[in-house]
Amino acid sequence: MASAVINYRRDGEIAVLTVDHPPVNALSRDVRSGLLEAIRQAEEDAAVRAVVIRCAGRTFIAGADVSEFDLPPQEPHLPELTQAIENACKPVVAALHGTALGGGFEIALASHYRVATVAAKVGLPEVKLGVIPGAGGTQRLPRLVGVPDALRMIVGGESITAKQAFEIGAVDEVVDGDLETAAIAAARRLIGPGVSPRRTGSLPVAPVAAAVFDDARNAARARQRHLQAPLVAIDAIAAACELPLEEGLRRERELFLERRASPQAAALRNAFLGQSEVAKVPGLSEVPARDIARVAVLGGGTMGGGIAICFANAGIPVVLKEVDATALERGVATIRKNYQASVARGTLSEDEMHRRLELIRPTLAWQDVADVDLIVEAVFEDMAVKREVFEQLDAIARPGAILATNTSYLDVAEIASCTRRPQDVVGMHFFSPANVMRLLENVRTERTAPEVLATVMKLGRKLGKIAVLVGGCDGFVGNRMLAQRTREAWFLLEEGALPQQVDAALVDFGFPMGPFAVGDLAGLDIGWRNRKARAHLRKPGVRDCDLLDQVCELGRLGQKTGAGWYRYEPGNRTPIPDVAIEELIVAHSQRKGIVRRVIDDREIVERCVFSMINEGAKILAEGVAARPVDVDMVWLNGYGFPSWRGGPLFYADQLGLQEVLAATENYCRQFGPDFWTPASLLRELVAKGQTFYQRTVLPA
Ligand code: NAI
């Protein structure tokens, strides 16, 4: 027995080392030191002639233990282990099943032979966490498969199937039957007469033209020009071509450690770890969830149809209720078209499409929703309509059924008060398109039962969503912060900027699209309708910009009408700056008596992003979001905030809250207190020298 997480046993002259560290055999310090010890034991054991490394449970080592990344590196380091495996005096066979990723795959690469199950996947996804392989991956993989395939795997970070890995030479054997038996058989072959272990590190790297690296750098920049790790990974692979193994490994380690300590890696880790963090809601861990076996969706429009698809995709039968046959048929037709598009793309089989469509039962009868476990309402955004629907639901739904609303802005507590069971009412705010977008804001009211919250959080995960629990307020977390950015973007236009300049500055910041291009894509009428519905909330004397209304009044509703903030050539979605819009904006500024000025990109980014951060601070202080990570996960998964910045609040922490506060105060002096009064939490944290993420005390 080598250690608590490594089992050492002998099968004749073969030592079988089994890593048993659930759930995914991550390479924690115990696993590293246990394996190292076991390898040494096998080397010393005179009865042993070869070694098999395998894993218990559902997967081979699936990667590093990401939670250790924020600590100083702890001995033994992974390179020490991979070196020990490669240099072992007896052949070592790696037996791969599940996902052999990152450090797990590096252990396999350092072994002398790799056997994988048909279903196994291998890969080096380190760049996705802002680092590069740090235990020989960039030096050994090119020796095994050649530079072009190594570049593809390491710079792209995507995993490949065992079959693909076999084809390029990254694994030596793919087996259909029992993996351990096959691995032991392979080990026996390796100790046969006339056979010697092949050490990956001693293979030469097949030379390639320098242009191969230039092309890879250009392609990486074109894909995501902000990311540093892919470029560094290319440098490391280039080092494999230029340096002897030992020096190459040293170079790789240096580059790895630099990346590991970089702000981008910290941000990407936050984005990654945040996905599981948001699921652990303070106070809910012990609360049992209700069983959700059947659901109903009310309204088969844009959102209702997408939500029904989400449930069907998760294998949950769903009743889809509409008000009349025409709307129902239209809804079902859209759902069918959606599935057919997936079949045409090859991402869904015809059989699977039929199976999922059968799970969706269209109806016009209220009676059909009477005995489901959860009802998600996605009817018109109008309190009178919602009220009527919830009164009806209250009368008809079985006791204990959860009544959820998909409202974007309406008060969930008010909706709940239309029923005699407010404890069962909750918001489930899906994002459009509901079957694509990963974010789900689950909205609690003061009266929602903890059990109901636990249920919708668990259900969100089952639907493949990143579910974030938020409190009730205008726009919840996402849209409330978005409103800040939208307002500033409009103000910037009337002060001197143009849509293309604002968009370019925010794309440069890292958003995939700027707010005006996004508006054109989504349809400007959504915001226009929203402005009309909320006109009564605008306070007299408080600055307002009605440019959106003016654009919409021209019939320019975005891409769907061929023009919005930009114009579009038929059949082409590329936004083209439009003089007509420039003239409209300039005339608007003139009418308002605003002298247009040159606005630099820094101001654009600060006003659009800091206004959101300031709002995020208020959201935290009010307890609408319990933790900074909740706010960040909303923005990372629902609004395209760049993951390498970790989320708006993580970004603010990295930048320094002092800088955010100073800029906010500056804009407050310049534009007045209506929109720029610094959040008291922001002031408080700066005074204490703390960050958002250090603020661990939860509001009462
Ligand atoms: P929509 O207008 O596309 O669809 C609403 C559907 O509800 C219509 O088909 C209508 O016939 C049906 N309906 C009306 N009264 C009904 C009733 N009593 N019973 C059953 N069906 C009824 O609207 P959309 O965009 O799907 O929005 C629905 C809800 O989702 C709204 O509360 C909206 O604020 C919210 N939402 C919308 C998002 C979007 O991007 N469109 C994003 C997130 C939330």
XYZ file of C-alpha atoms and ligand atoms in Angstrom:
744
model
C 0.000 0.000 0.000
C 1.674 3.209 -1.172
C -0.699 5.816 0.236
C -4.324 6.552 1.022
C -5.070 7.528 -2.564
C -2.794 5.089 -4.440
C -3.348 1.375 -4.328
C -0.291 -0.786 -5.064
C -0.815 -4.415 -6.003
C 1.045 -7.030 -7.977
C -0.246 -9.096 -10.843
C 2.656 -11.502 -11.287
C 5.622 -9.430 -12.373
C 3.461 -6.365 -13.072
C 2.883 -3.679 -10.424
C -0.588 -2.183 -10.843
C -0.854 1.302 -9.348
C -4.430 2.490 -8.967
C -5.182 6.128 -8.268
C -8.330 6.310 -6.165
C -9.131 9.923 -5.429
C -12.796 10.673 -6.182
C -14.507 12.298 -7.891
C -12.088 12.767 -10.814
C -8.701 11.659 -9.468
C -7.445 15.246 -9.632
C -3.691 15.594 -9.169
C -3.692 16.875 -5.634
C -0.486 16.824 -3.627
C -1.455 13.464 -2.097
C -1.891 11.921 -5.530
C 1.447 13.286 -6.746
C 3.412 12.163 -3.735
C 1.589 8.818 -3.553
C 2.295 8.039 -7.195
C 5.918 9.059 -6.891
C 6.365 6.789 -3.918
C 4.597 3.923 -5.682
C 6.802 4.262 -8.774
C 9.897 4.145 -6.565
C 8.518 1.132 -4.736
C 7.925 -0.664 -8.033
C 11.428 0.139 -9.180
C 12.876 -1.284 -5.998
C 10.647 -4.352 -5.925
C 12.802 -7.079 -7.452
C 9.731 -9.148 -8.342
C 8.310 -6.352 -10.470
C 9.355 -5.984 -14.097
C 6.818 -3.474 -15.419
C 4.235 -0.997 -14.082
C 0.649 -0.095 -14.984
C -0.845 3.221 -13.870
C -4.618 3.179 -13.841
C -7.445 4.940 -12.055
C -10.483 3.834 -10.089
C -13.862 5.466 -10.628
C -15.225 7.142 -13.685
C -12.074 8.614 -15.127
C -8.301 8.623 -15.423
C -6.674 11.670 -13.781
C -8.841 14.494 -15.151
C -6.326 17.250 -14.450
C -4.753 19.393 -11.804
C -6.524 20.198 -8.575
C -7.549 23.734 -9.549
C -8.224 24.692 -5.951
C -4.449 24.356 -5.275
C -3.669 26.970 -7.930
C -4.146 29.859 -5.577
C -1.634 28.379 -3.132
C 2.112 28.368 -3.626
C 3.185 25.251 -5.580
C 3.609 22.328 -3.197
C 6.121 19.520 -3.432
C 6.408 17.142 -5.057
C 5.803 19.132 -8.225
C 4.263 17.374 -11.163
C 7.391 17.615 -13.377
C 9.267 15.632 -10.762
C 6.662 12.894 -11.046
C 6.542 12.843 -14.846
C 10.348 12.752 -14.960
C 10.388 9.856 -12.502
C 7.891 7.963 -14.650
C 9.787 8.586 -17.864
C 13.142 7.699 -16.319
C 11.826 4.615 -14.520
C 14.067 1.630 -15.091
C 11.027 -0.553 -15.752
C 8.432 0.022 -18.489
C 5.395 2.041 -17.410
C 2.008 1.670 -19.135
C -0.762 4.238 -18.660
C -4.321 2.854 -18.840
C -6.682 5.649 -19.826
C -10.432 5.796 -19.407
C -12.846 8.704 -19.046
C -10.974 11.947 -19.553
C -7.181 12.048 -19.279
C -6.688 15.770 -19.233
C -3.975 18.253 -18.389
C -1.565 16.821 -15.834
C -3.309 13.461 -16.231
C -2.432 13.350 -19.898
C 1.081 14.569 -19.128
C 1.528 11.525 -16.890
C 0.364 9.391 -19.797
C 2.792 11.153 -22.165
C 5.667 10.478 -19.779
C 4.723 6.793 -19.588
C 6.259 4.412 -22.095
C 3.036 3.119 -23.562
C -0.576 4.330 -23.540
C -3.670 2.138 -23.762
C -7.074 3.858 -23.896
C -10.681 2.699 -23.934
C -12.729 3.572 -27.019
C -14.740 6.090 -25.016
C -11.719 7.812 -23.474
C -10.776 11.368 -24.300
C -7.400 13.006 -23.932
C -6.315 16.618 -24.041
C -4.243 19.474 -22.700
C -6.842 22.163 -21.884
C -4.475 24.312 -19.760
C -4.824 27.402 -21.982
C -8.488 27.552 -21.012
C -7.363 28.296 -17.475
C -4.815 30.819 -18.653
C -1.788 28.548 -18.181
C 0.179 26.103 -20.322
C 1.021 22.462 -19.676
C 3.731 22.588 -17.031
C 4.892 18.991 -16.649
C 6.331 18.194 -20.034
C 3.186 18.365 -22.187
C 4.613 20.967 -24.543
C 7.906 19.052 -24.843
C 6.685 15.472 -25.075
C 3.567 15.824 -27.214
C 5.448 17.303 -30.226
C 7.949 14.448 -29.941
C 5.118 11.946 -30.060
C 2.755 13.428 -32.660
C 4.724 16.156 -34.435
C 4.504 19.922 -34.102
C 1.314 20.620 -36.123
C -0.877 18.229 -34.121
C 0.741 19.310 -30.856
C -0.032 22.932 -31.713
C -3.623 22.041 -32.489
C -4.122 20.215 -29.203
C -2.218 22.542 -26.882
C -3.099 25.935 -28.378
C -6.747 25.012 -28.992
C -7.095 23.216 -25.658
C -9.838 20.918 -26.979
C -9.766 17.250 -26.061
C -9.805 14.523 -28.699
C -11.216 11.001 -28.748
C -9.067 7.925 -28.165
C -9.465 7.032 -31.834
C -8.221 10.436 -32.972
C -5.395 10.210 -30.457
C -4.448 6.791 -31.850
C -4.461 8.123 -35.408
C -1.975 10.885 -34.594
C 0.117 8.670 -32.322
C -0.792 10.175 -28.970
C -1.952 6.781 -27.684
C -0.580 3.412 -28.745
C -3.606 1.191 -28.424
C -7.379 1.563 -28.211
C -9.323 -1.254 -26.567
C -12.931 -2.231 -26.582
C -12.700 -4.812 -23.805
C -11.335 -4.659 -20.264
C -8.813 -1.865 -19.949
C -6.823 -3.235 -17.050
C -6.396 -6.613 -18.736
C -5.232 -4.899 -21.921
C -2.817 -2.656 -20.015
C -1.306 -5.608 -18.126
C -0.972 -7.513 -21.411
C 0.786 -4.501 -22.944
C 3.131 -4.323 -19.942
C 3.991 -8.014 -20.393
C 4.785 -7.405 -24.061
C 7.121 -4.590 -23.041
C 9.213 -6.911 -20.909
C 9.397 -9.522 -23.605
C 12.700 -10.456 -25.147
C 14.229 -7.858 -27.431
C 11.778 -5.095 -26.443
C 12.900 -1.947 -24.626
C 10.686 0.863 -23.321
C 10.325 3.839 -25.604
C 10.959 7.053 -23.669
C 8.969 9.886 -25.224
C 11.608 12.411 -24.176
C 14.300 10.647 -26.135
C 12.408 10.887 -29.426
C 13.474 13.683 -31.788
C 11.029 16.447 -32.755
C 10.362 16.263 -36.492
C 11.548 19.623 -37.852
C 8.987 22.094 -39.252
C 9.250 25.409 -41.103
C 9.300 28.547 -38.927
C 6.157 29.656 -40.753
C 4.228 26.932 -38.919
C 4.727 28.850 -35.668
C 3.964 32.240 -37.239
C 0.743 30.860 -38.684
C -0.198 29.411 -35.318
C 0.445 32.767 -33.612
C -1.634 34.636 -36.180
C -4.467 32.132 -35.885
C -4.421 32.345 -32.063
C -4.523 36.148 -32.162
C -7.357 36.082 -34.691
C -9.365 33.718 -32.479
C -8.945 35.619 -29.230
C -6.457 38.408 -29.399
C -6.584 39.149 -25.695
C -5.504 35.740 -24.483
C -1.851 35.382 -23.562
C -1.621 31.667 -22.708
C -2.082 30.318 -26.281
C 0.825 32.467 -27.490
C 3.015 31.371 -24.602
C 2.088 27.745 -25.332
C 3.338 28.248 -28.890
C 6.631 29.601 -27.524
C 6.959 26.534 -25.327
C 6.354 24.176 -28.260
C 8.900 26.126 -30.297
C 11.357 25.556 -27.446
C 10.840 21.821 -27.860
C 12.175 22.177 -31.400
C 15.189 24.234 -30.386
C 16.340 22.867 -27.059
C 17.360 19.492 -25.699
C 14.681 17.864 -23.545
C 16.042 18.927 -20.197
C 16.409 22.585 -21.156
C 13.054 22.550 -22.925
C 11.424 21.229 -19.763
C 13.070 23.964 -17.730
C 11.855 26.600 -20.171
C 8.348 25.170 -20.100
C 8.307 25.242 -16.310
C 9.406 28.884 -16.223
C 6.713 29.867 -18.691
C 4.146 27.814 -16.788
C 4.954 29.441 -13.453
C 4.772 32.898 -15.002
C 1.341 32.126 -16.476
C 0.154 30.546 -13.258
C 0.825 33.802 -11.423
C -0.699 36.004 -14.145
C -3.871 38.065 -13.630
C -5.456 36.361 -16.660
C -4.992 32.933 -15.120
C -6.486 34.134 -11.828
C -9.469 35.569 -13.695
C -10.022 32.424 -15.755
C -9.806 30.341 -12.596
C -12.455 32.524 -11.011
C -14.680 32.050 -14.054
C -14.117 28.288 -13.901
C -14.410 27.717 -10.158
C -17.314 30.158 -9.968
C -19.453 27.705 -11.884
C -19.480 25.307 -8.957
C -19.263 28.065 -6.364
C -22.614 29.638 -7.325
C -24.338 26.306 -6.819
C -23.314 26.283 -3.146
C -25.822 28.765 -1.822
C -25.163 29.824 1.766
C -27.849 28.342 3.982
C -29.279 25.959 1.397
C -26.820 23.070 1.472
C -28.888 21.000 3.896
C -32.277 21.851 2.407
C -33.929 18.981 0.493
C -35.130 19.643 -3.044
C -38.577 18.668 -4.294
C -38.892 16.068 -7.010
C -39.490 17.562 -10.479
C -40.693 14.815 -12.780
C -43.166 16.729 -14.952
C -43.420 20.388 -15.789
C -45.594 22.837 -17.691
C -44.646 25.999 -19.560
C -47.244 28.708 -20.043
C -46.798 30.670 -23.262
C -45.193 29.245 -26.379
C -43.587 32.458 -27.643
C -39.901 33.328 -27.912
C -39.089 32.331 -24.354
C -41.714 29.649 -23.626
C -40.684 27.617 -26.673
C -36.999 27.774 -25.725
C -37.752 26.855 -22.113
C -39.830 23.856 -23.225
C -36.844 22.722 -25.314
C -34.581 22.983 -22.237
C -36.799 20.583 -20.297
C -37.207 18.153 -23.192
C -33.428 18.164 -23.710
C -33.022 17.170 -20.075
C -35.521 14.336 -20.551
C -38.278 15.980 -18.497
C -41.805 15.727 -19.969
C -43.317 19.159 -20.478
C -46.830 20.422 -21.158
C -46.811 23.560 -23.327
C -49.890 25.716 -22.843
C -51.036 28.540 -25.050
C -54.143 30.698 -25.292
C -55.345 29.762 -28.762
C -54.710 27.211 -31.482
C -52.875 29.633 -33.769
C -50.359 30.650 -31.113
C -49.947 27.038 -30.052
C -49.272 25.849 -33.599
C -46.839 28.677 -34.155
C -45.010 27.803 -30.939
C -44.770 24.108 -31.745
C -43.645 24.857 -35.315
C -40.818 27.034 -33.991
C -39.719 24.297 -31.603
C -39.763 21.744 -34.421
C -37.772 24.076 -36.700
C -35.247 24.549 -33.952
C -34.732 20.805 -33.547
C -34.617 20.297 -37.313
C -31.809 22.837 -37.529
C -29.837 20.799 -34.974
C -30.431 17.656 -37.019
C -29.301 19.472 -40.181
C -26.148 20.643 -38.375
C -25.488 17.064 -37.338
C -25.599 17.804 -33.613
C -28.792 15.792 -33.011
C -29.998 12.503 -34.496
C -33.412 12.260 -36.122
C -34.477 9.654 -33.533
C -33.408 11.873 -30.659
C -35.333 14.782 -32.167
C -38.517 12.683 -32.250
C -37.920 11.460 -28.720
C -37.583 15.033 -27.474
C -40.538 16.317 -29.467
C -42.643 13.578 -27.945
C -41.772 14.864 -24.498
C -43.428 18.201 -25.360
C -47.206 17.988 -25.143
C -49.021 21.043 -26.561
C -52.315 21.976 -24.985
C -54.929 24.699 -24.655
C -56.514 23.231 -21.528
C -55.715 24.560 -18.054
C -56.606 21.150 -16.711
C -53.413 19.732 -18.248
C -51.191 21.736 -15.940
C -53.090 20.715 -12.817
C -50.870 17.885 -11.671
C -47.360 18.834 -12.795
C -44.559 19.533 -10.289
C -43.443 22.875 -11.702
C -45.039 25.489 -13.903
C -42.900 28.104 -15.638
C -44.890 31.097 -16.800
C -43.603 32.889 -19.919
C -46.606 34.941 -21.049
C -46.646 38.633 -21.981
C -44.640 40.981 -19.782
C -47.655 42.699 -18.296
C -48.600 42.650 -14.611
C -52.336 42.414 -15.351
C -51.765 39.327 -17.514
C -49.375 37.746 -14.995
C -51.860 38.416 -12.197
C -54.653 36.670 -14.054
C -52.430 33.718 -14.895
C -51.182 33.261 -11.315
C -54.704 33.491 -9.875
C -55.685 30.760 -12.277
C -52.607 28.701 -11.387
C -53.366 29.074 -7.708
C -56.805 27.667 -8.306
C -55.671 24.748 -10.381
C -52.087 23.651 -9.560
C -51.676 20.752 -7.155
C -50.520 21.617 -3.627
C -46.722 21.698 -3.469
C -46.279 22.508 -7.147
C -43.719 25.243 -7.779
C -45.039 28.289 -9.616
C -42.231 30.084 -11.457
C -42.261 33.236 -13.531
C -39.827 34.116 -16.297
C -40.497 37.828 -15.963
C -37.590 40.130 -16.846
C -38.553 43.165 -14.797
C -41.814 42.667 -12.921
C -41.912 42.261 -9.165
C -41.931 38.561 -8.341
C -43.200 39.261 -4.819
C -46.216 41.069 -6.268
C -46.864 38.150 -8.611
C -46.571 35.783 -5.628
C -49.078 37.843 -3.674
C -51.760 36.998 -6.274
C -51.697 33.471 -4.895
C -52.453 31.892 -1.548
C -49.113 30.090 -1.707
C -46.388 32.714 -2.036
C -43.948 30.229 -0.500
C -44.151 28.219 -3.729
C -43.619 31.164 -6.072
C -40.186 31.941 -7.468
C -38.619 33.628 -10.485
C -36.813 31.529 -13.073
C -35.313 34.105 -15.391
C -34.037 32.385 -18.516
C -32.102 34.296 -21.152
C -32.826 34.415 -24.843
C -32.473 32.042 -26.663
C -33.444 30.008 -23.604
C -32.222 26.697 -24.979
C -28.796 28.146 -25.790
C -27.915 30.646 -23.076
C -26.308 29.055 -20.016
C -27.401 31.603 -17.451
C -30.468 31.151 -15.275
C -31.259 33.770 -12.625
C -33.413 32.157 -9.965
C -35.213 34.962 -8.177
C -36.207 34.574 -4.542
C -38.763 36.670 -2.741
C -38.834 37.109 1.016
C -41.542 34.516 1.188
C -40.163 31.829 -1.138
C -39.640 28.568 0.778
C -35.988 27.415 1.054
C -37.069 24.061 -0.340
C -38.351 25.777 -3.468
C -35.038 27.617 -3.855
C -33.077 24.392 -3.411
C -35.272 22.791 -6.049
C -34.858 25.439 -8.739
C -31.095 25.612 -8.122
C -30.780 21.856 -8.517
C -33.076 21.878 -11.527
C -30.957 24.581 -13.167
C -27.965 22.255 -13.049
C -30.024 19.422 -14.458
C -30.921 21.673 -17.389
C -27.208 22.309 -17.947
C -27.494 25.908 -16.805
C -25.367 28.048 -14.556
C -28.075 28.864 -12.036
C -27.469 31.917 -9.856
C -29.725 32.758 -6.930
C -30.646 36.444 -6.788
C -33.072 38.613 -4.878
C -35.925 40.671 -6.221
C -35.241 44.171 -7.581
C -35.705 46.021 -10.823
C -33.936 43.946 -13.490
C -32.496 41.496 -10.935
C -28.703 41.333 -11.177
C -28.043 41.125 -14.902
C -30.480 43.599 -16.405
C -30.095 46.011 -13.514
C -26.383 46.325 -14.221
C -26.971 46.271 -17.960
C -29.262 49.295 -17.640
C -26.261 51.274 -16.364
C -24.141 50.366 -19.329
C -26.946 51.016 -21.808
C -27.661 54.457 -20.381
C -24.015 55.492 -20.471
C -23.653 54.192 -24.029
C -26.557 56.425 -25.124
C -25.193 59.431 -23.220
C -21.816 58.933 -24.903
C -23.545 59.163 -28.285
C -25.188 62.464 -27.532
C -21.959 63.849 -26.082
C -19.829 63.095 -29.130
C -19.245 59.378 -29.757
C -20.755 57.212 -32.508
C -22.103 53.661 -32.131
C -19.121 52.161 -33.934
C -16.690 53.901 -31.592
C -18.478 52.765 -28.440
C -18.755 49.231 -29.792
C -15.093 49.123 -30.818
C -13.940 50.315 -27.387
C -15.955 47.622 -25.611
C -14.845 44.907 -28.029
C -11.320 46.045 -27.364
C -12.061 45.677 -23.663
C -13.017 42.078 -24.388
C -16.769 41.864 -24.986
C -17.575 39.719 -28.040
C -19.831 42.488 -29.408
C -20.521 46.092 -28.526
C -23.885 47.168 -27.065
C -25.170 48.746 -30.285
C -24.359 45.728 -32.453
C -25.986 43.532 -29.784
C -29.084 45.741 -29.847
C -29.354 45.366 -33.611
C -28.983 41.612 -33.298
C -31.612 41.202 -30.578
C -34.050 43.710 -32.096
C -34.262 47.309 -30.917
C -38.007 47.064 -30.356
C -37.392 45.095 -27.136
C -35.678 48.085 -25.531
C -38.074 50.534 -27.169
C -41.090 48.718 -25.743
C -39.369 48.604 -22.398
C -38.726 52.357 -22.467
C -42.389 53.009 -23.215
C -43.568 50.675 -20.475
C -41.294 52.357 -17.964
C -41.745 55.963 -19.093
C -43.730 56.728 -15.937
C -40.737 55.777 -13.796
C -38.525 58.495 -15.257
C -38.045 61.336 -12.836
C -38.619 64.871 -14.139
C -35.395 66.856 -14.415
C -33.247 63.731 -14.565
C -31.247 63.377 -17.745
C -32.720 60.996 -20.319
C -31.627 60.153 -23.843
C -34.299 59.135 -26.346
C -32.020 58.279 -29.282
C -33.258 54.686 -29.257
C -36.851 55.874 -29.725
C -35.783 58.078 -32.653
C -34.005 55.195 -34.384
C -36.966 52.855 -33.869
C -39.468 55.459 -35.060
C -37.678 55.342 -38.436
C -38.621 51.667 -38.634
C -34.988 50.722 -37.992
C -35.443 47.851 -35.559
C -32.074 46.163 -36.118
C -30.891 43.343 -38.339
C -34.402 42.030 -38.894
C -35.370 45.251 -40.708
C -32.008 45.632 -42.457
C -31.050 48.649 -40.340
C -30.806 49.799 -36.748
C -27.836 51.554 -35.166
C -26.003 50.250 -38.246
C -27.095 49.325 -41.755
C -26.849 45.823 -43.202
C -26.396 44.455 -46.714
C -29.038 41.855 -47.588
C -28.059 38.425 -46.297
C -25.105 39.793 -44.356
C -24.977 40.355 -40.609
C -21.930 42.615 -40.612
C -22.818 45.998 -39.095
C -21.913 48.885 -41.395
C -21.631 52.380 -39.873
C -24.374 54.545 -41.343
C -24.153 58.282 -42.106
C -27.892 58.526 -41.584
C -27.386 57.532 -37.946
C -24.458 59.892 -37.554
C -26.625 62.750 -38.867
C -29.464 61.762 -36.566
C -27.160 61.730 -33.543
C -25.453 65.021 -34.419
C -28.830 66.738 -34.956
C -30.026 65.303 -31.641
C -27.000 66.716 -29.786
C -27.574 70.091 -31.407
C -31.250 70.135 -30.423
C -30.279 69.341 -26.840
C -27.655 72.081 -26.920
C -24.816 69.632 -26.273
C -21.470 70.638 -27.768
C -20.065 67.412 -29.168
C -16.535 66.591 -28.065
C -13.907 63.987 -28.797
C -14.330 61.138 -26.335
C -11.484 58.700 -25.842
C -11.839 54.942 -25.499
C -10.770 54.992 -21.878
C -13.734 57.176 -20.951
C -16.066 54.937 -22.942
C -14.899 51.808 -21.143
C -14.889 53.460 -17.723
C -18.355 54.882 -18.066
C -19.838 51.675 -19.442
C -18.037 49.269 -17.113
C -17.480 51.250 -13.892
C -21.144 52.265 -13.829
C -21.926 48.540 -13.791
C -19.389 47.823 -11.082
C -20.819 50.604 -8.938
C -24.283 49.094 -9.375
C -22.842 45.661 -8.603
C -21.590 47.053 -5.292
C -25.100 48.276 -4.463
C -26.518 44.883 -5.433
C -24.110 43.211 -3.020
C -24.794 45.634 -0.198
C -28.539 45.131 -0.600
C -28.080 41.367 -0.533
C -29.690 40.986 -3.979
C -26.613 38.897 -4.720
C -25.072 37.118 -1.751
C -21.494 37.057 -3.009
C -19.339 38.778 -5.630
C -19.048 35.486 -7.487
C -22.833 35.463 -8.010
C -22.684 38.837 -9.745
C -19.706 37.779 -11.824
C -21.238 34.507 -12.942
C -24.326 36.372 -14.162
C -22.183 38.637 -16.320
C -19.821 35.925 -17.531
C -22.562 33.537 -18.564
C -25.372 35.796 -19.660
C -23.786 38.938 -21.050
C -20.454 37.997 -22.618
C -18.230 39.637 -20.020
C -14.706 38.469 -20.939
C -13.880 35.371 -18.895
C -10.188 36.332 -18.790
C -11.227 39.342 -16.722
C -13.032 37.052 -14.268
C -16.296 39.035 -14.085
C -16.984 42.734 -13.422
C -16.295 42.600 -9.693
C -13.242 40.382 -10.034
C -11.971 42.795 -12.660
C -12.582 45.729 -10.315
C -10.614 43.948 -7.590
C -7.715 43.331 -9.955
C -7.758 46.906 -11.159
C -7.929 48.228 -7.611
C -11.156 49.507 -6.080
C -9.382 52.762 -5.347
C -9.153 53.433 -9.077
C -12.797 52.530 -9.656
C -13.895 54.797 -6.817
C -11.741 57.706 -7.978
C -13.173 57.508 -11.501
C -16.714 57.178 -10.141
C -16.251 60.265 -7.981
C -14.835 62.095 -10.957
C -17.869 61.250 -13.125
C -20.136 62.159 -10.226
C -18.594 65.641 -10.175
C -18.864 65.873 -13.958
C -22.369 64.461 -14.511
C -24.040 64.882 -11.151
C -25.198 62.435 -8.495
C -28.243 60.936 -10.267
C -26.260 58.127 -11.848
C -22.782 58.344 -10.397
C -23.115 58.475 -6.623
C -20.490 55.982 -5.455
C -21.945 52.937 -3.713
C -21.323 53.102 0.014
C -19.874 49.595 -0.093
C -17.305 50.758 -2.619
C -16.268 53.590 -0.328
C -16.206 51.296 2.660
C -14.009 48.687 0.969
C -11.575 51.318 -0.262
C -11.389 52.798 3.234
C -10.597 49.368 4.674
C -8.216 48.496 1.864
C -10.318 45.448 0.996
C -11.556 43.903 -2.236
C -15.061 42.705 -3.151
C -13.909 39.104 -2.941
C -12.446 39.634 0.520
C -15.800 40.723 1.822
C -16.951 37.457 3.274
C -19.517 38.715 5.764
C -22.946 38.158 4.306
C -25.742 40.675 4.769
C -28.285 39.660 7.388
P -43.819 36.450 -26.561
O -44.731 37.541 -26.875
O -42.901 35.935 -27.613
O -44.639 35.205 -26.042
C -45.654 35.272 -25.078
C -46.616 34.155 -25.388
O -47.479 33.989 -24.286
C -47.507 34.412 -26.610
O -47.340 33.363 -27.530
C -48.913 34.453 -26.024
O -49.879 33.896 -26.917
C -48.756 33.625 -24.782
N -49.745 33.891 -23.735
C -50.267 35.082 -23.363
N -51.134 34.898 -22.345
C -51.134 33.585 -22.057
C -51.836 32.778 -21.128
N -52.701 33.298 -20.283
N -51.586 31.445 -21.126
C -50.720 30.909 -21.984
N -50.065 31.615 -22.915
C -50.255 32.943 -22.943
O -42.981 36.901 -25.269
P -41.567 36.414 -24.777
O -40.521 37.257 -25.374
O -41.486 34.959 -24.918
O -41.607 36.797 -23.241
C -42.319 36.032 -22.292
C -41.851 36.402 -20.902
O -40.462 36.153 -20.820
C -42.019 37.866 -20.547
O -42.331 37.951 -19.173
C -40.661 38.442 -20.823
O -40.379 39.593 -20.085
C -39.769 37.308 -20.398
N -38.444 37.308 -20.968
C -38.238 37.627 -22.281
C -36.957 37.622 -22.809
C -36.733 37.921 -24.255
O -35.573 38.156 -24.631
N -37.743 37.906 -25.097
C -35.781 37.287 -21.975
C -36.128 36.890 -20.637
C -37.419 36.942 -20.161
